[in-house]
Amino acid sequence: MSSTEATESPIKATTAETRLLEAIETVNGVLLGKASQVRLAFSCLLARGHLLIEDLPGVGKTTLAHALATVLGAHYQRIQFTSDLMPADILGVSIYRRDQERFEFHPGPIFADLVLADEVNRATPKTQSALLEAMAEGQVTVEGETHALPDPFFVIATQNPLDLVGTFPLPDSQLDRFLLSVRLGFPDPAVERDLLVAENRAALLARTPAVLSMEDVAQLQAQCAKVHAGEALLDYVQALLAETRNDRWFESGLSPRAGIALLQCGRAHAFLDGRDFVAPEDIKAVFPALTRHRMTVPSGMDATVEDQAAALLERVAIP
Amino acid sequence: MKMKRQGHPVKGRPVYWVIACLLTALLPQLAAMPAHLALLTLAPLAWRLLAEMRGWKPMYPLLRLAVTVAAMVVLFSTYGNPFGRRTAVSLLALMLSLKLLEMFKIRDARLVASLALFLAATQFLFAQGLGMLAYGVAVMATALVSLTLLARAQAFGAAQSPAPIGAGARRELGYSLRLVAIALPAALALFMFFPRWSSPMWGVPEESLDARSGLSGEMTPGSIQSLFMDDTPAFRVEFSSPVPSQQDLYWRGPVFWNFDGRSWEGSYYGRNIAARARPRPDDASLYYTVLMEPTEQHWMFALDYPAVTPPDSRLTLDYQLMSRKPVTRLRQYEMMSDPDFTDSPTLSATLRDQALRLPDGFNPRTRELMAEWRASAATDAELVRRALAHFNTEPFRYTLNPALLTRHSVDEFLFDTREGFCEHYASAFTVMMRMLDIPARVVTGYQGGWYNEFGDYLLVRQSDAHAWSEVWLPGAGWTRVDPTAAVAPSRIERNAMDALDGRRHAFDFAWVRQVRNGVDWLGRSWNDWVIAFDAARQSRLLSAFGIDNLDARALVVLLALGLSVAAAFIVPVLLRRAPGRRGDPLARSWRRFRRRLTGAGVNLQPSMGPMEVAAAAAGVLPAQANEVHDIAAHYRRLRYAENGGRLDAFTRAVRGFRVNRPKGEHQ
């Protein structure tokens, strides 16, 4: 296995930060033309949050999740949500082992470092909440027994916004469990043209090496939490939060928990930029992704949440 | 806490400015002090300047005390009167200058700058001319610059970071002048509406002012000569009747009766007895207003013969117009004169005796010559003509630098030197007349004047001082005779400086005089509108706006009103200047940078973060994208990072940033 060692040793020689940048590059090489979404996905990951992707099928949701899992060196599971999916199908079941005369827990697919929950809104609320509680708690309780989930633990859920027949949209309180939500959108014409002739993404992913390890991720997450947020920045974040509560923008404003999340995401975003302090631009970069799934536009207003968020950012002066 | 904050050491530019401010404030005081005191006052300034430049330590306190005591001793031994105004102000100046020896803290520096303003205020006790206005503005500007720099040094000192390099002397001066301008409306309101008394509010002790030049109560050889070099204004006259011709402009001043062989003095009668008869105002044909500079003397000047006496003045027997108090400040009076009035158709025996008295044992040669003349002539008028003709035909010369005369001054003048100016001619002529038994006296005053077309007024300067004679002729009374006119008619037809060959000094060109007259017109307007703005003028000004019946209460209301109007101008300016984040040099510097970019056409929003600003600027100013980016990144670190580095480097970078417009772009 001398060849493996040869490929591994330069990786080990570099620091976690440089490997992180390399990981981002790698994902960008797989998911073409989506650098900002990739960056948001990494921000979300480093801020110990879960990601929600709302988009049509076939724009690369799975590819993104898979690529992330690969470069992170994570144990990856995909759960396709359907209306007959039961909580046990996710969490796992305890089966009575007659030979050992006791119950044995069979972990479900959620026991992975990275879980892709595809079309999460097609499952019944009961199943949904099983997933979301696991996400929030970081542990799973089955029949009175608590099983810890891996740490770091990262969920990427996708939603199909158009296909509403036979779906159970996630309630607002549940959506709050997702730190960020991104839309991938259609690729640029040039990128799309490249895609047409490029190598199959699945095949490409199969060749893609792991760049980080989950230990690296844990370390990076710890470093992220230490990124400095100065007085001026806190002023700005507070001003933004206060402004969201003005009913001209949204039905209801951001909660304090969302505010903390905003700051965490800002820290991660700054960290990805190689800075040890948060700048207003970081907050502005993550703000739309943070509000998209949390906010609703007041009824009768002809604007999307994105429009409102952009307009709101324009309104708040940076100290 | 406060003490601690002010205890920051002061170094560099603020110190230089405080020294410059004090030096400016000291200027008039230095000029008025004896030379050794002036040097003593300057010494601490020089010491502090060197201490700053060479980094000397503060002086040992006991040494400082010794220096102070020694300086006090010198001061009080120089000025006899410890309660005089000049002594007090000199003491203030000296102590303020000595304060520099211990000025190593911001608190002390601030004290010096503030007291420099006070020192400047005291200088207005001595002079109030237009030059003092410039002086006041200069002191105020430098003091404001000093105080601003000190406040800045303190703010940065409290923030534990070194103050950045200043914006440069020109910007700082401009800033402080702007502050002065902001305060101007309030100053105007106070000037116009502050209740005024008809006399100055502070008691000006009589005859304690510095000696001023001008005509005096005695005519000794050379007393007028010193005036010829002095171009300062004596008084200015505005005629409401036509201006008389130059040779009729004899401004009567001190009249001399008593001759002791060397000098002339006034008489008891001339001084103390009031005029018996005076022209009726109805007969007066000359109407004019005199604005007189302070002289410390009682004489006021008028053309012959005054028909009215201004308030607080009297007319003596020999028609000298005398103020009851010395003229210690600018005095304005209206006059009427009747040039055709006959002075003393009859002469009393006492006065005749006085007008003929001569000391014994002087001028024997003249006495001899006069006896000859007396024998051959019939009437007094004929003798007068003969004497004038003598001056005219014999080789007499008009000069300002005559040979010195000794004991028999008239003899030597008439027979030997034959050169001199008005003083010599008037003195000799009067003595000759007395020897001829014709009552005669010497009159001094001013002759002529320069007509200023700018302001339509006549300026009479010290250099227009003149002396002439009056003889008493039966029927005609006292008659003016000017022997100088017989020698140098141009002296009377034009004026003193033109009567001489050559120039009096190196810069005596026509255009220089022209400029001086323009400046004089400014000075006169200043006198007229500012210095002479007394209670009467105030009420006249206000009555133009329909406000008659001015009592103190009305003035207070007006003052309050004026100040509110002034505040309406000032407050918006100050509010506009109030920064959003006070005392945050970083935010101010960043705002300045953004303003500069906006000025270059970059569209900036308040919601833009530093890097967004840089990106927007890069679009408009691609050539400077790197510089802008560096500044923005620097700001971002300073503002948001935990330890962002040095503020001064950033402010310097912002100050050094200039938008380079591509060639060919207008705007």
mmCIF file of C-alpha atoms in Angstrom, chain B residues 256-445:
data_model
loop_
_atom_site.group_PDB
_atom_site.id
_atom_site.type_symbol
_atom_site.label_atom_id
_atom_site.label_comp_id
_atom_site.label_asym_id
_atom_site.label_seq_id
_atom_site.Cartn_x
_atom_site.Cartn_y
_atom_site.Cartn_z
ATOM 1 C CA PHE B 256 2.043 130.871 22.834
ATOM 2 C CA TRP B 257 2.613 134.233 24.456
ATOM 3 C CA ASN B 258 5.642 133.862 26.708
ATOM 4 C CA PHE B 259 9.168 133.706 25.333
ATOM 5 C CA ASP B 260 12.144 133.054 27.591
ATOM 6 C CA GLY B 261 14.782 133.423 24.881
ATOM 7 C CA ARG B 262 14.631 129.751 23.971
ATOM 8 C CA SER B 263 11.163 128.288 24.185
ATOM 9 C CA TRP B 264 7.601 129.519 23.939
ATOM 10 C CA GLU B 265 4.795 128.901 26.423
ATOM 11 C CA GLY B 266 1.127 129.730 26.728
ATOM 12 C CA SER B 267 -0.082 132.419 29.054
ATOM 13 C CA TYR B 268 -2.305 132.295 32.055
ATOM 14 C CA TYR B 269 -4.776 134.567 30.297
ATOM 15 C CA GLY B 270 -4.733 132.576 27.131
ATOM 16 C CA ARG B 271 -5.332 129.347 28.971
ATOM 17 C CA ASN B 272 -7.797 130.205 31.623
ATOM 18 C CA ILE B 273 -9.897 133.106 30.510
ATOM 19 C CA ALA B 274 -12.880 132.359 28.346
ATOM 20 C CA ALA B 275 -13.336 134.108 25.049
ATOM 21 C CA ARG B 276 -15.117 137.441 25.568
ATOM 22 C CA ALA B 277 -16.737 137.531 22.158
ATOM 23 C CA ARG B 278 -17.260 134.780 19.674
ATOM 24 C CA PRO B 279 -18.757 134.552 16.196
ATOM 25 C CA ARG B 280 -22.487 134.053 16.034
ATOM 26 C CA PRO B 281 -23.412 130.646 14.590
ATOM 27 C CA ASP B 282 -25.482 132.476 11.978
ATOM 28 C CA ASP B 283 -22.346 134.096 10.585
ATOM 29 C CA ALA B 284 -20.479 130.816 10.289
ATOM 30 C CA SER B 285 -19.695 129.747 6.742
ATOM 31 C CA LEU B 286 -17.698 126.572 7.395
ATOM 32 C CA TYR B 287 -19.454 123.456 8.646
ATOM 33 C CA TYR B 288 -17.511 120.323 9.392
ATOM 34 C CA THR B 289 -17.132 117.326 11.656
ATOM 35 C CA VAL B 290 -13.798 116.470 13.220
ATOM 36 C CA LEU B 291 -12.884 112.920 14.212
ATOM 37 C CA MET B 292 -9.883 113.288 16.421
ATOM 38 C CA GLU B 293 -7.315 110.654 17.407
ATOM 39 C CA PRO B 294 -6.442 110.483 21.096
ATOM 40 C CA THR B 295 -3.637 112.850 22.128
ATOM 41 C CA GLU B 296 -3.635 112.824 25.948
ATOM 42 C CA GLN B 297 -3.870 116.604 25.662
ATOM 43 C CA HIS B 298 -6.678 119.086 26.060
ATOM 44 C CA TRP B 299 -6.415 120.816 22.713
ATOM 45 C CA MET B 300 -9.007 120.229 20.076
ATOM 46 C CA PHE B 301 -8.521 121.562 16.615
ATOM 47 C CA ALA B 302 -10.712 123.895 14.584
ATOM 48 C CA LEU B 303 -10.467 126.451 11.833
ATOM 49 C CA ASP B 304 -10.588 130.123 12.784
ATOM 50 C CA TYR B 305 -12.850 131.132 14.470
ATOM 51 C CA PRO B 306 -15.021 128.553 16.221
ATOM 52 C CA ALA B 307 -18.637 129.645 16.481
ATOM 53 C CA VAL B 308 -19.729 126.776 18.722
ATOM 54 C CA THR B 309 -18.127 124.758 21.462
ATOM 55 C CA PRO B 310 -18.664 121.013 21.473
ATOM 56 C CA PRO B 311 -19.921 119.453 24.712
ATOM 57 C CA ASP B 312 -17.331 119.277 27.473
ATOM 58 C CA SER B 313 -15.107 121.873 25.926
ATOM 59 C CA ARG B 314 -14.497 125.618 26.146
ATOM 60 C CA LEU B 315 -13.073 128.399 24.078
ATOM 61 C CA THR B 316 -10.213 130.409 25.575
ATOM 62 C CA LEU B 317 -9.472 134.064 25.198
ATOM 63 C CA ASP B 318 -7.046 133.381 22.345
ATOM 64 C CA TYR B 319 -9.568 131.032 20.692
ATOM 65 C CA GLN B 320 -7.995 127.762 21.597
ATOM 66 C CA LEU B 321 -10.605 125.061 21.720
ATOM 67 C CA MET B 322 -9.925 123.102 24.879
ATOM 68 C CA SER B 323 -11.466 119.831 26.031
ATOM 69 C CA ARG B 324 -12.264 119.701 29.732
ATOM 70 C CA LYS B 325 -10.655 116.251 29.979
ATOM 71 C CA PRO B 326 -7.659 115.054 28.030
ATOM 72 C CA VAL B 327 -8.632 113.427 24.769
ATOM 73 C CA THR B 328 -7.833 109.829 25.663
ATOM 74 C CA ARG B 329 -9.980 108.154 23.089
ATOM 75 C CA LEU B 330 -11.328 108.850 19.667
ATOM 76 C CA ARG B 331 -13.383 112.004 19.840
ATOM 77 C CA GLN B 332 -15.846 113.259 17.323
ATOM 78 C CA TYR B 333 -17.274 116.788 17.316
ATOM 79 C CA GLU B 334 -19.191 119.012 14.997
ATOM 80 C CA MET B 335 -17.902 122.485 14.326
ATOM 81 C CA MET B 336 -18.882 125.748 12.695
ATOM 82 C CA SER B 337 -16.327 128.451 11.938
ATOM 83 C CA ASP B 338 -16.478 132.038 10.815
ATOM 84 C CA PRO B 339 -13.208 132.965 9.061
ATOM 85 C CA ASP B 340 -14.216 136.642 8.792
ATOM 86 C CA PHE B 341 -14.570 137.244 12.503
ATOM 87 C CA THR B 342 -12.406 139.961 13.998
ATOM 88 C CA ASP B 343 -10.422 138.827 17.016
ATOM 89 C CA SER B 344 -10.119 141.590 19.634
ATOM 90 C CA PRO B 345 -10.765 144.933 17.908
ATOM 91 C CA THR B 346 -9.376 146.432 21.071
ATOM 92 C CA LEU B 347 -6.552 145.074 23.133
ATOM 93 C CA SER B 348 -6.464 145.548 26.888
ATOM 94 C CA ALA B 349 -3.307 146.990 28.434
ATOM 95 C CA THR B 350 -2.550 143.732 30.262
ATOM 96 C CA LEU B 351 -2.723 141.657 27.145
ATOM 97 C CA ARG B 352 -0.818 144.204 25.121
ATOM 98 C CA ASP B 353 1.899 144.151 27.721
ATOM 99 C CA GLN B 354 1.999 140.387 27.599
ATOM 100 C CA ALA B 355 2.134 140.354 23.797
ATOM 101 C CA LEU B 356 5.158 142.682 23.796
ATOM 102 C CA ARG B 357 7.202 141.193 26.592
ATOM 103 C CA LEU B 358 10.682 139.940 25.704
ATOM 104 C CA PRO B 359 13.476 138.708 27.955
ATOM 105 C CA ASP B 360 16.352 141.162 28.393
ATOM 106 C CA GLY B 361 19.800 140.449 27.106
ATOM 107 C CA PHE B 362 18.911 138.355 24.112
ATOM 108 C CA ASN B 363 19.391 138.954 20.407
ATOM 109 C CA PRO B 364 21.094 142.377 20.406
ATOM 110 C CA ARG B 365 21.708 142.407 16.640
ATOM 111 C CA THR B 366 18.032 141.917 15.871
ATOM 112 C CA ARG B 367 17.091 144.637 18.328
ATOM 113 C CA GLU B 368 19.438 146.975 16.501
ATOM 114 C CA LEU B 369 18.021 146.127 13.081
ATOM 115 C CA MET B 370 14.440 146.543 14.333
ATOM 116 C CA ALA B 371 15.209 149.939 15.788
ATOM 117 C CA GLU B 372 16.404 150.948 12.316
ATOM 118 C CA TRP B 373 13.207 149.694 10.699
ATOM 119 C CA ARG B 374 11.017 151.359 13.298
ATOM 120 C CA ALA B 375 12.606 154.688 12.573
ATOM 121 C CA SER B 376 11.955 154.522 8.867
ATOM 122 C CA ALA B 377 8.459 153.081 8.766
ATOM 123 C CA ALA B 378 5.134 154.704 9.437
ATOM 124 C CA THR B 379 2.503 152.023 10.178
ATOM 125 C CA ASP B 380 2.522 148.629 11.815
ATOM 126 C CA ALA B 381 1.135 146.999 8.660
ATOM 127 C CA GLU B 382 4.019 148.377 6.687
ATOM 128 C CA LEU B 383 6.485 146.904 9.158
ATOM 129 C CA VAL B 384 4.841 143.521 8.891
ATOM 130 C CA ARG B 385 5.134 143.622 5.111
ATOM 131 C CA ARG B 386 8.756 144.675 5.403
ATOM 132 C CA ALA B 387 9.583 141.787 7.673
ATOM 133 C CA LEU B 388 7.938 139.319 5.291
ATOM 134 C CA ALA B 389 9.773 140.855 2.374
ATOM 135 C CA HIS B 390 12.997 140.478 4.332
ATOM 136 C CA PHE B 391 12.417 136.748 4.605
ATOM 137 C CA ASN B 392 11.512 136.580 0.964
ATOM 138 C CA THR B 393 14.347 138.556 -0.575
ATOM 139 C CA GLU B 394 17.235 137.587 1.683
ATOM 140 C CA PRO B 395 18.601 134.055 1.015
ATOM 141 C CA PHE B 396 16.531 132.194 3.585
ATOM 142 C CA ARG B 397 16.083 128.477 3.097
ATOM 143 C CA TYR B 398 13.372 126.060 4.186
ATOM 144 C CA THR B 399 14.836 122.858 5.549
ATOM 145 C CA LEU B 400 13.989 120.271 8.160
ATOM 146 C CA ASN B 401 17.610 119.854 9.162
ATOM 147 C CA PRO B 402 18.799 123.301 10.143
ATOM 148 C CA ALA B 403 21.997 124.157 11.936
ATOM 149 C CA LEU B 404 21.692 124.267 15.706
ATOM 150 C CA LEU B 405 21.082 127.632 17.333
ATOM 151 C CA THR B 406 22.621 128.718 20.610
ATOM 152 C CA ARG B 407 21.887 131.546 23.043
ATOM 153 C CA HIS B 408 20.974 134.394 20.664
ATOM 154 C CA SER B 409 18.810 132.110 18.579
ATOM 155 C CA VAL B 410 17.012 134.828 16.629
ATOM 156 C CA ASP B 411 20.213 136.709 15.858
ATOM 157 C CA GLU B 412 21.953 133.610 14.649
ATOM 158 C CA PHE B 413 18.961 132.609 12.581
ATOM 159 C CA LEU B 414 18.445 135.990 10.966
ATOM 160 C CA PHE B 415 22.059 136.849 10.232
ATOM 161 C CA ASP B 416 24.111 133.635 10.183
ATOM 162 C CA THR B 417 22.381 130.346 9.412
ATOM 163 C CA ARG B 418 19.301 131.617 7.566
ATOM 164 C CA GLU B 419 17.815 128.157 7.375
ATOM 165 C CA GLY B 420 15.005 126.485 9.258
ATOM 166 C CA PHE B 421 11.360 125.579 9.171
ATOM 167 C CA CYS B 422 8.077 126.990 10.414
ATOM 168 C CA GLU B 423 9.137 126.943 14.059
ATOM 169 C CA HIS B 424 12.180 129.123 13.380
ATOM 170 C CA TYR B 425 10.357 131.531 11.132
ATOM 171 C CA ALA B 426 7.367 131.937 13.448
ATOM 172 C CA SER B 427 9.580 132.384 16.485
ATOM 173 C CA ALA B 428 11.917 134.863 14.809
ATOM 174 C CA PHE B 429 9.076 136.816 13.236
ATOM 175 C CA THR B 430 7.185 137.097 16.515
ATOM 176 C CA VAL B 431 10.291 138.313 18.323
ATOM 177 C CA MET B 432 10.922 140.845 15.548
ATOM 178 C CA MET B 433 7.353 142.149 15.833
ATOM 179 C CA ARG B 434 7.615 142.532 19.576
ATOM 180 C CA MET B 435 10.855 144.479 19.169
ATOM 181 C CA LEU B 436 8.967 146.704 16.745
ATOM 182 C CA ASP B 437 6.382 147.285 19.467
ATOM 183 C CA ILE B 438 3.727 145.330 17.600
ATOM 184 C CA PRO B 439 1.825 142.839 19.835
ATOM 185 C CA ALA B 440 2.526 139.370 18.484
ATOM 186 C CA ARG B 441 2.165 135.734 19.505
ATOM 187 C CA VAL B 442 2.982 132.294 18.122
ATOM 188 C CA VAL B 443 0.209 129.906 17.127
ATOM 189 C CA THR B 444 0.822 126.215 16.537
ATOM 190 C CA GLY B 445 -1.491 123.743 14.983
#
